[in-house]
PDB file of C-alpha atoms in Angstrom:
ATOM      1  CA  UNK M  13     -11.406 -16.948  -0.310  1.00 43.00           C
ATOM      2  CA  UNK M  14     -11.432 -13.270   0.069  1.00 55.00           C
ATOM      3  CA  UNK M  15      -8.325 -11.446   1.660  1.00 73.00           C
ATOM      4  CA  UNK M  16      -9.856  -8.580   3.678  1.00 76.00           C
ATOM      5  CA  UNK M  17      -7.583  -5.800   3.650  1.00 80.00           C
ATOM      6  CA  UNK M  18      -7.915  -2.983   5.606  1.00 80.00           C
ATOM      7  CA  UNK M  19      -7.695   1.081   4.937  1.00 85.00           C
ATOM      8  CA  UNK M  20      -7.582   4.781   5.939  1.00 85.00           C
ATOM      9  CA  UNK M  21     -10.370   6.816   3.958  1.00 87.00           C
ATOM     10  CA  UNK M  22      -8.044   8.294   2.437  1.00 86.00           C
ATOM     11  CA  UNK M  23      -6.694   4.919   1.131  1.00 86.00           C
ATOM     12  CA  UNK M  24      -9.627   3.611  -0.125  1.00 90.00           C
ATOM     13  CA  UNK M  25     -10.244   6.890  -2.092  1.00 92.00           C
ATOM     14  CA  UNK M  26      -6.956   6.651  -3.119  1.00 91.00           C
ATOM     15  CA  UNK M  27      -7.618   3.312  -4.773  1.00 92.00           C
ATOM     16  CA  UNK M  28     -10.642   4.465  -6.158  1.00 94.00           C
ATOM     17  CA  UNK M  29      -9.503   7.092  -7.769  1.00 95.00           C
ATOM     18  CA  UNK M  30      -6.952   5.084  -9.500  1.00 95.00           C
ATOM     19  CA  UNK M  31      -9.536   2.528 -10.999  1.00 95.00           C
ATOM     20  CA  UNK M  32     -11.176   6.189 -12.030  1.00 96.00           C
ATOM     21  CA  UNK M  33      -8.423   7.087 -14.257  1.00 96.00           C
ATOM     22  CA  UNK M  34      -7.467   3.769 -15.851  1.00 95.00           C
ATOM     23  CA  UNK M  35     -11.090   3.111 -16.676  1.00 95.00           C
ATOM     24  CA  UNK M  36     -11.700   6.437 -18.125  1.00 95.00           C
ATOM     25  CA  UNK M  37      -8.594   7.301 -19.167  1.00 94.00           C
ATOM     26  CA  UNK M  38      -6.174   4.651 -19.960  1.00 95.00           C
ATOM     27  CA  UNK M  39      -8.506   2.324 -21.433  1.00 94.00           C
ATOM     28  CA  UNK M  40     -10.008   4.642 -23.926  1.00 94.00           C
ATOM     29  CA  UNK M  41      -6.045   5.654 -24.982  1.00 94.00           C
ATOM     30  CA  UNK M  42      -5.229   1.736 -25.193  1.00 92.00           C
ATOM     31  CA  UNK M  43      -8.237   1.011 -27.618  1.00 92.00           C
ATOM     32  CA  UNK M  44      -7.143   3.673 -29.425  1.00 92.00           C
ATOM     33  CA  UNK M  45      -3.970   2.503 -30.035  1.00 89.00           C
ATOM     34  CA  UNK M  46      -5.172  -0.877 -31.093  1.00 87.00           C
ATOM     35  CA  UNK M  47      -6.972   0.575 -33.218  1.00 88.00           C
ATOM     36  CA  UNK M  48      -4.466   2.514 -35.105  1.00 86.00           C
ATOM     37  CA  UNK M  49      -1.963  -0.566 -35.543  1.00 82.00           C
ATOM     38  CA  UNK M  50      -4.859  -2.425 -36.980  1.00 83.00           C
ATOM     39  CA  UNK M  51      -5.139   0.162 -39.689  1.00 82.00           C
ATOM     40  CA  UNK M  52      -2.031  -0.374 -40.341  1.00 78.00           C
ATOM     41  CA  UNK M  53      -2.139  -3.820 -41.976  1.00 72.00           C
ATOM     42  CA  UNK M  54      -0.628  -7.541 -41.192  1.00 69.00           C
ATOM     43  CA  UNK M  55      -1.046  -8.075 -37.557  1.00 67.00           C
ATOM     44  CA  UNK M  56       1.424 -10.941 -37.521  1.00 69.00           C
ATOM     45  CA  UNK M  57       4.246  -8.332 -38.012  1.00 73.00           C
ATOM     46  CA  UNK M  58       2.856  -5.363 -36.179  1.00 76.00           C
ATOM     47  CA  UNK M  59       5.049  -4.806 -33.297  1.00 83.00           C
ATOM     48  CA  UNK M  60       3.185  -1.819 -32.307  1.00 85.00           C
ATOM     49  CA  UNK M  61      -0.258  -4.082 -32.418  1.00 85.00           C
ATOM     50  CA  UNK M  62       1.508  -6.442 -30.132  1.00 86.00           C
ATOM     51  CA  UNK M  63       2.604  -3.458 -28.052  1.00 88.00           C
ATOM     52  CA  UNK M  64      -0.665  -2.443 -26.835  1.00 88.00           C
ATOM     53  CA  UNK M  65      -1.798  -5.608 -26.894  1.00 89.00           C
ATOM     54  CA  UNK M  66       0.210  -6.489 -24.474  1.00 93.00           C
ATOM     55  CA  UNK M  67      -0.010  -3.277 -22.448  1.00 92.00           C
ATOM     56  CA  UNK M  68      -4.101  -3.339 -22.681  1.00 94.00           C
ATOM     57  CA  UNK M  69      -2.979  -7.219 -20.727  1.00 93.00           C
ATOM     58  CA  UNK M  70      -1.284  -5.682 -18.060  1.00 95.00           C
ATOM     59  CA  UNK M  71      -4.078  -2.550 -17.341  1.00 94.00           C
ATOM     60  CA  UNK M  72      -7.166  -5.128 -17.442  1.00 95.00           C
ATOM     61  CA  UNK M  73      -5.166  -6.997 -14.869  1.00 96.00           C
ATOM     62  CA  UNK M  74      -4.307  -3.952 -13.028  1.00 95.00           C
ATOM     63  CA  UNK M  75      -8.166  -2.939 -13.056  1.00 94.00           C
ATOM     64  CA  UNK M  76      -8.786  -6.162 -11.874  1.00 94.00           C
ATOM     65  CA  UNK M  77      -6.761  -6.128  -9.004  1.00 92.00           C
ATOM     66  CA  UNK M  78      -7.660  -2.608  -7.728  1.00 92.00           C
ATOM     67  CA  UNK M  79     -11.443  -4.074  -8.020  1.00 93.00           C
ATOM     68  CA  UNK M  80     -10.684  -6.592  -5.676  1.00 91.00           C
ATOM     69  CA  UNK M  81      -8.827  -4.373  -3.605  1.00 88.00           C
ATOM     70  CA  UNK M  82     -11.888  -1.802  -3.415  1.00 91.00           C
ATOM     71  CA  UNK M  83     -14.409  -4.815  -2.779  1.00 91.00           C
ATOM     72  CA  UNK M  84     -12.377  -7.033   0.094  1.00 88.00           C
ATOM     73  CA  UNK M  85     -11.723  -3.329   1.946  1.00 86.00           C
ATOM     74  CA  UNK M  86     -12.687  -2.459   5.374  1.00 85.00           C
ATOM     75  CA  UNK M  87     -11.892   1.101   6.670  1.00 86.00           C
ATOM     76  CA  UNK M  88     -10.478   1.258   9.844  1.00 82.00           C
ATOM     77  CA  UNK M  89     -12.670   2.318  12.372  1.00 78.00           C
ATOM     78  CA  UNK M  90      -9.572   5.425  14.003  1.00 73.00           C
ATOM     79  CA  UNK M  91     -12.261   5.734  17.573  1.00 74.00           C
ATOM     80  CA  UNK M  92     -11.881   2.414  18.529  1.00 76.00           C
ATOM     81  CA  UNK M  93      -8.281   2.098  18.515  1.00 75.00           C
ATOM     82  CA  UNK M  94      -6.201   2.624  21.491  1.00 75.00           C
ATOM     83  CA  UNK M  95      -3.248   4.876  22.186  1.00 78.00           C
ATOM     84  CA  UNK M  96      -1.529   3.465  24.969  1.00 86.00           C
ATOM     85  CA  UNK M  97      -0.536   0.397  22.868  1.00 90.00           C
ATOM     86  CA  UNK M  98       1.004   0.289  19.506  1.00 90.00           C
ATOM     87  CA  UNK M  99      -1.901  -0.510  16.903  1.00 88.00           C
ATOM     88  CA  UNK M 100      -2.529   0.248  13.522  1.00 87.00           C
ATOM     89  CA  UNK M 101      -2.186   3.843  12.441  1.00 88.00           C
ATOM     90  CA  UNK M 102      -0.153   4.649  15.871  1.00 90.00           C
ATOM     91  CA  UNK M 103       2.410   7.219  15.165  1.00 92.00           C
ATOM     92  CA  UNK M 104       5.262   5.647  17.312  1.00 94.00           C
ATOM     93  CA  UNK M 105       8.540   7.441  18.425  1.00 95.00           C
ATOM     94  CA  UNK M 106      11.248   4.494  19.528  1.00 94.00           C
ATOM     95  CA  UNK M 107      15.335   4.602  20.372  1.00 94.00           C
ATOM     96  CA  UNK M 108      17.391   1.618  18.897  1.00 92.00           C
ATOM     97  CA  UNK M 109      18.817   0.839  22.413  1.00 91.00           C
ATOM     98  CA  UNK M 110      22.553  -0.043  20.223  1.00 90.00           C
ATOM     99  CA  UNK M 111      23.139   3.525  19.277  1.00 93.00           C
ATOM    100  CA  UNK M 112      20.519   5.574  20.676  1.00 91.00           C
ATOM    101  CA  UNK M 113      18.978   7.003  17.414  1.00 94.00           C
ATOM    102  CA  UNK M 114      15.549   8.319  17.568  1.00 94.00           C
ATOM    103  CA  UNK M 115      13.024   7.024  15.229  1.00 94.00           C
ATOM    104  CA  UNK M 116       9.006   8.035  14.527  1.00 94.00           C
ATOM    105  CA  UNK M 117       7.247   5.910  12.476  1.00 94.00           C
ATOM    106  CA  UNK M 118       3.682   5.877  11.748  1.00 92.00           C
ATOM    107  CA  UNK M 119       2.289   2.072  11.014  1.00 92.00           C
ATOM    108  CA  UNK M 120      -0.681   1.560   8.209  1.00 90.00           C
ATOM    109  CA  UNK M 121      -1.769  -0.595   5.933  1.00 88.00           C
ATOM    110  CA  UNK M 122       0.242  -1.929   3.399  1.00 84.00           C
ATOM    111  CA  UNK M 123      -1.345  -0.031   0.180  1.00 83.00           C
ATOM    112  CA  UNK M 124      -0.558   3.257   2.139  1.00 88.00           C
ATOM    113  CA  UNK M 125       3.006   2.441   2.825  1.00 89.00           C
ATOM    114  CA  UNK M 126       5.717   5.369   2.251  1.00 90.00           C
ATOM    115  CA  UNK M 127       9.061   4.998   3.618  1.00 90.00           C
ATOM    116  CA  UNK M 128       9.667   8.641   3.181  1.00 94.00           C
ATOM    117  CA  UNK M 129       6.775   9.682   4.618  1.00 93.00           C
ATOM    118  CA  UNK M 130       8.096   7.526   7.414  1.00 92.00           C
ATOM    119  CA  UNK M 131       4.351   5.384   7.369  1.00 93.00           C
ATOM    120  CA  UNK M 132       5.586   2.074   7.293  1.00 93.00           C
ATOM    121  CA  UNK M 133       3.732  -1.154   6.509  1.00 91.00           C
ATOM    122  CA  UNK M 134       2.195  -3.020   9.528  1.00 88.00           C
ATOM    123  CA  UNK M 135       3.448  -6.359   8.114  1.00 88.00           C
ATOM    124  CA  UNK M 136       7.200  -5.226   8.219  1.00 90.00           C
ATOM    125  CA  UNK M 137       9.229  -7.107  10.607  1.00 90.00           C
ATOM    126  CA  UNK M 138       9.601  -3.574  12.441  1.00 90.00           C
ATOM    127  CA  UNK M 139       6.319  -2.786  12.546  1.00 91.00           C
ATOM    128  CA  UNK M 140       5.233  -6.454  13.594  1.00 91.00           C
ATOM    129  CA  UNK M 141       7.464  -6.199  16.795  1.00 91.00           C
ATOM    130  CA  UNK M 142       6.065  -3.041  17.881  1.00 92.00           C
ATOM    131  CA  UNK M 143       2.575  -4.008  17.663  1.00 91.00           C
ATOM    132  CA  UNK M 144       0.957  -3.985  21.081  1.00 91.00           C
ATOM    133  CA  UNK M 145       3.751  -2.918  23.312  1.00 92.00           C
ATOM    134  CA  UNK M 146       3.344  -0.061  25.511  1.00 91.00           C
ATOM    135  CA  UNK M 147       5.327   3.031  26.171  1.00 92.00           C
ATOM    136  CA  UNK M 148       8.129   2.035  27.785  1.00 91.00           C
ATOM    137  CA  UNK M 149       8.720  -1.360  26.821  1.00 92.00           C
ATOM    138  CA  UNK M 150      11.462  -2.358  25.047  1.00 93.00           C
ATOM    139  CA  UNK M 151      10.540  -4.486  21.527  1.00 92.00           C
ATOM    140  CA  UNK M 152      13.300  -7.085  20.275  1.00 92.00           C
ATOM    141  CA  UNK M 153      12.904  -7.089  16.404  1.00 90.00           C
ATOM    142  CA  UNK M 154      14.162  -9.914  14.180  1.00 87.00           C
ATOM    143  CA  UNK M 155      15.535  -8.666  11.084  1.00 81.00           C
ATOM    144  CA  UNK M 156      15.584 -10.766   7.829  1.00 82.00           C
ATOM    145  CA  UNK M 157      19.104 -11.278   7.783  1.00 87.00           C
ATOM    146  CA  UNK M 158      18.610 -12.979  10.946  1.00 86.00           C
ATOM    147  CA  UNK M 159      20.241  -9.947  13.125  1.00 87.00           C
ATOM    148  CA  UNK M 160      18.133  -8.558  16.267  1.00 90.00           C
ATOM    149  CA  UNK M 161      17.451  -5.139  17.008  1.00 91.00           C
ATOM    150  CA  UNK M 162      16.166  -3.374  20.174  1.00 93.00           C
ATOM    151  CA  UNK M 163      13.698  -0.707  20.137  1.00 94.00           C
ATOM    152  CA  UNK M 164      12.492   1.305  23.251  1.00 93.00           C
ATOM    153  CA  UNK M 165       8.753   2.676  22.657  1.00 93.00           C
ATOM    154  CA  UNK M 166       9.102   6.308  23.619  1.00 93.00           C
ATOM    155  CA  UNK M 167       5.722   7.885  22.452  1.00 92.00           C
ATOM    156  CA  UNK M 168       2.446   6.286  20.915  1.00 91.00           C
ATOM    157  CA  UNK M 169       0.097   8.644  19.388  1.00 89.00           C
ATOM    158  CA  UNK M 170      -2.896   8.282  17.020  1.00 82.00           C
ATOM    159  CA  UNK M 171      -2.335  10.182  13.499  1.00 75.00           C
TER     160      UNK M 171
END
């Protein structure tokens, strides 16, 4: 079952770029270092042997993973979304209606997520109860801890 998952350009570069590098780069270095704790003698007492063993594990996997990432992606199509509702890649400006702070957030996918960036994930409980609303309307968020929050949108624009 394939889990489409979808991206800016700039994401999907992103991930490609990463594959790039540990293809190219880390691979080569991790083969290497194989290589030099087999010259070394006994492999059943090599600790550095098992090191990169063990850390050439974890990049194939990581490889893996960004090639299913690249494959299963779908870049968002930015002219067909609409700026009067919240959507995907809406830069949002809302009040907490408690204390009256000001918030802008800007919602995308979840491999592009940045909290200090302020580009939050769209499958944050935030970012789920802002989805679709309107300027305007108020949006009553249900926080993990099982507390609710009130939001007022103030501004909805496209980044």
């Amino acid at each position: 079952m394939t889990n489409i998952q979808y991206v800016t350009k700039e994401g999907l570069e992103k991930l490609r770029a990463e594959l790039h590098e540990l293809e190219t780069i880390e691979r080569p270095k991790i083969s290497q270092q194989i290589a030099d704790a087999r010259d070394k003698g006994d492999l059943s007492e090599n600790a550095e042997y098992d090191a990169a063993k063990e850390a050439q594990g974890l990049l194939e996997m990581r490889i893996s993973k960004l090639k299913d990432s690249i494959a299963n992606s779908r870049i968002i199509d930015e002219s067909k979304l609409d700026s009067s509702k919240v959507s995907i890649l809406s830069k949002v400006k809302i009040k907490n209606t408690a204390n009256g702070q000001e918030m802008t957030y800007t919602l995308v996918p979840e491999t592009e997520a940045d909290l200090k960036l302020a580009r939050i994930s769209v499958n944050t409980p935030i970012a789920k109860g802002l989805l679709g609303k309107s300027v305007g309307e108020l949006a009553e968020i249900a926080l993990p801890n099982g507390a609710v929050m009130n939001f007022e949108i103030l501004e909805i624009t496209l980044i």
